[in-house]
């Protein structure tokens, strides 16, 4: 089986990226991360990628202020890398239709809630956990899903829940959810690369 070529898109710390890096290096995921694309130069995930010899790119408002130019550049890089699978791992920009069409059914995202709860516009990062706590939820969790032209609306792939514990803070809940994210993103990418989904 041809080794799948993965591009990982990030905006922040890259702990989900790190989970994928570790799984490809251990052989758990039969694929190669051929590029990491960050929406901003300050994303620590770029450091993680570089330290593992993975090509990195910054495509964001600071580097390409014009949306069309930015979109064309992203599409150009994905094409040049001959990517089979696009993984959004803490990526806070919205992909444009041309990118989604080019990789229909081959773009996945990890979201830190049990979709359809706490997703869509404005529900990212700590905003998700704040809302979960404010609403007194007793469970939360993470979801992987295919990316379509909506925000967090694509077909769900995997979900796993975690308890919300009395006295939880955004920090303690997000940490518990993040551990599940790492597990789910690896499971999702592994199965997509084995085409067993
Ligand atoms: C995580 O909560 C992820 O679900 C969300 O972005 C946050 C940062 O993830 N999409 P990472 O540490 O940058 O992978």
XYZ file of C-alpha atoms and ligand atoms in Angstrom:
211
model
C 0.000 0.000 0.000
C 1.323 3.424 -0.973
C 2.378 5.433 2.114
C -0.184 8.195 2.469
C 1.012 11.825 2.386
C -0.470 14.015 5.103
C -0.519 17.795 5.527
C -1.372 19.057 9.017
C -2.817 22.551 9.413
C -2.351 24.307 12.755
C -2.735 27.648 14.496
C -1.372 27.015 17.973
C 0.587 24.760 20.286
C 0.309 21.699 18.080
C -0.217 19.004 20.714
C -2.543 17.188 18.301
C 0.140 17.533 15.626
C 2.642 16.050 18.073
C 0.375 13.063 18.627
C 0.279 12.480 14.865
C 4.069 12.933 14.542
C 4.635 10.390 17.330
C 2.215 7.905 15.751
C 3.797 8.160 12.285
C 7.280 7.729 13.770
C 6.198 4.698 15.786
C 4.562 3.169 12.709
C 1.099 3.212 14.287
C 0.041 5.469 11.439
C 1.315 4.269 8.057
C 1.806 7.701 6.563
C 4.248 10.537 6.182
C 3.603 14.102 7.313
C 4.895 15.935 4.246
C 4.119 19.431 5.507
C 2.815 21.482 8.401
C 1.029 24.699 7.492
C 0.372 27.279 10.205
C -2.001 30.223 9.972
C 0.477 32.308 11.987
C 4.234 32.340 12.483
C 3.900 32.198 16.278
C 2.314 28.723 16.256
C 4.531 26.556 18.433
C 3.530 23.569 16.328
C 5.990 24.898 13.719
C 8.816 24.262 16.195
C 7.498 20.746 16.786
C 7.435 20.068 13.041
C 10.881 21.531 12.328
C 12.461 19.516 15.130
C 11.193 16.386 13.382
C 12.495 17.481 9.976
C 9.033 18.238 8.597
C 8.646 21.063 6.066
C 6.771 24.040 7.464
C 4.839 26.887 5.875
C 3.082 29.974 7.255
C -0.012 30.995 5.335
C -2.055 33.533 7.190
C -3.377 37.063 7.196
C 0.017 38.452 8.254
C 1.896 36.763 5.431
C -0.867 36.879 2.767
C -3.408 39.596 3.647
C -5.468 39.075 0.484
C -7.882 36.134 0.897
C -7.695 35.004 -2.739
C -3.901 35.121 -2.796
C -3.830 33.292 0.563
C -6.212 30.615 -0.695
C -4.339 30.138 -3.972
C -1.069 29.820 -2.045
C -2.508 27.171 0.274
C -3.895 25.202 -2.665
C -0.569 25.518 -4.493
C 1.396 24.166 -1.535
C -1.009 21.266 -0.952
C -0.767 20.381 -4.647
C 3.030 20.620 -4.673
C 3.209 18.327 -1.629
C 0.965 15.803 -3.439
C -1.154 15.492 -0.303
C -3.567 12.579 0.171
C -5.081 13.712 3.473
C -5.466 17.149 5.091
C -5.701 17.193 8.890
C -6.924 20.324 10.703
C -5.410 20.148 14.180
C -6.170 23.287 16.123
C -6.523 25.242 12.863
C -8.510 28.418 13.407
C -8.886 29.682 9.846
C -11.832 28.691 7.646
C -10.943 26.708 4.529
C -12.292 28.178 1.304
C -14.565 26.203 -1.090
C -11.777 25.679 -3.651
C -9.647 23.846 -1.066
C -12.571 21.804 0.241
C -13.599 20.788 -3.282
C -10.041 19.777 -4.157
C -9.878 17.439 -1.137
C -13.543 16.359 -0.858
C -13.784 13.595 1.741
C -10.066 13.887 2.532
C -10.083 16.715 5.095
C -10.634 15.937 8.779
C -10.911 18.145 11.843
C -10.662 17.581 15.593
C -13.101 19.530 17.736
C -13.057 19.699 21.559
C -16.756 18.988 22.175
C -19.404 16.347 21.482
C -20.734 17.764 18.186
C -23.508 18.907 17.575
C -23.098 20.546 20.987
C -20.813 23.561 21.373
C -19.596 23.844 17.812
C -19.830 26.295 14.944
C -19.099 30.004 14.875
C -17.152 31.167 17.941
C -16.919 27.725 19.562
C -13.191 27.030 19.547
C -10.540 26.411 22.182
C -11.423 27.682 25.650
C -14.752 29.151 24.479
C -16.050 25.584 24.165
C -15.096 24.580 27.693
C -16.393 27.843 29.179
C -19.813 27.184 27.657
C -19.830 23.534 28.796
C -19.092 24.592 32.384
C -21.518 27.540 32.283
C -24.313 25.196 31.189
C -23.584 22.708 33.952
C -22.937 19.811 31.563
C -21.929 16.552 33.240
C -20.149 15.179 30.170
C -18.042 16.703 27.428
C -15.616 15.179 24.966
C -14.053 15.409 21.520
C -15.135 14.732 17.947
C -13.364 14.080 14.686
C -15.312 14.818 11.523
C -14.918 15.325 7.801
C -14.714 18.976 6.808
C -17.345 20.381 4.482
C -18.164 23.991 3.662
C -19.868 24.585 6.992
C -18.175 25.199 10.355
C -17.883 21.883 12.263
C -20.790 20.456 10.218
C -19.177 17.600 8.304
C -19.931 13.885 8.817
C -18.811 12.719 12.245
C -16.068 10.083 12.282
C -15.363 9.381 15.968
C -16.484 10.806 19.303
C -15.469 10.023 22.851
C -16.846 11.566 26.041
C -15.190 12.567 29.300
C -16.868 13.407 32.614
C -17.145 16.995 33.778
C -16.046 16.828 37.402
C -17.373 19.016 40.233
C -15.030 22.001 40.590
C -13.621 21.659 37.070
C -12.047 24.778 35.626
C -11.601 25.559 31.938
C -8.004 24.445 32.402
C -8.788 21.088 34.033
C -11.600 20.273 31.609
C -9.625 21.303 28.510
C -6.712 19.133 29.620
C -9.008 16.105 30.084
C -10.586 16.710 26.656
C -7.209 17.268 25.000
C -6.055 13.805 26.043
C -9.079 12.347 24.252
C -8.396 14.552 21.227
C -4.921 13.096 20.873
C -6.347 9.577 20.997
C -9.139 10.301 18.506
C -7.034 12.206 15.985
C -4.511 9.349 15.832
C -7.293 6.734 15.546
C -8.989 8.763 12.792
C -5.845 9.406 10.734
C -4.708 5.799 11.161
C -8.003 4.410 9.870
C -8.231 6.914 7.007
C -4.702 5.996 5.922
C -5.637 2.328 6.038
C -8.851 3.276 4.184
C -10.714 1.253 6.773
C -13.290 3.933 7.559
C -7.498 21.953 20.894
O -8.489 22.128 21.868
C -8.161 21.523 19.606
O -9.317 20.744 19.796
C -8.586 22.792 19.044
O -7.434 23.595 19.215
C -6.894 23.303 20.514
C -5.390 23.337 20.454
O -4.916 22.137 19.986
N -9.045 22.619 17.692
P -3.336 21.887 19.726
O -2.662 21.697 21.064
O -2.794 23.115 19.006
O -3.298 20.654 18.881
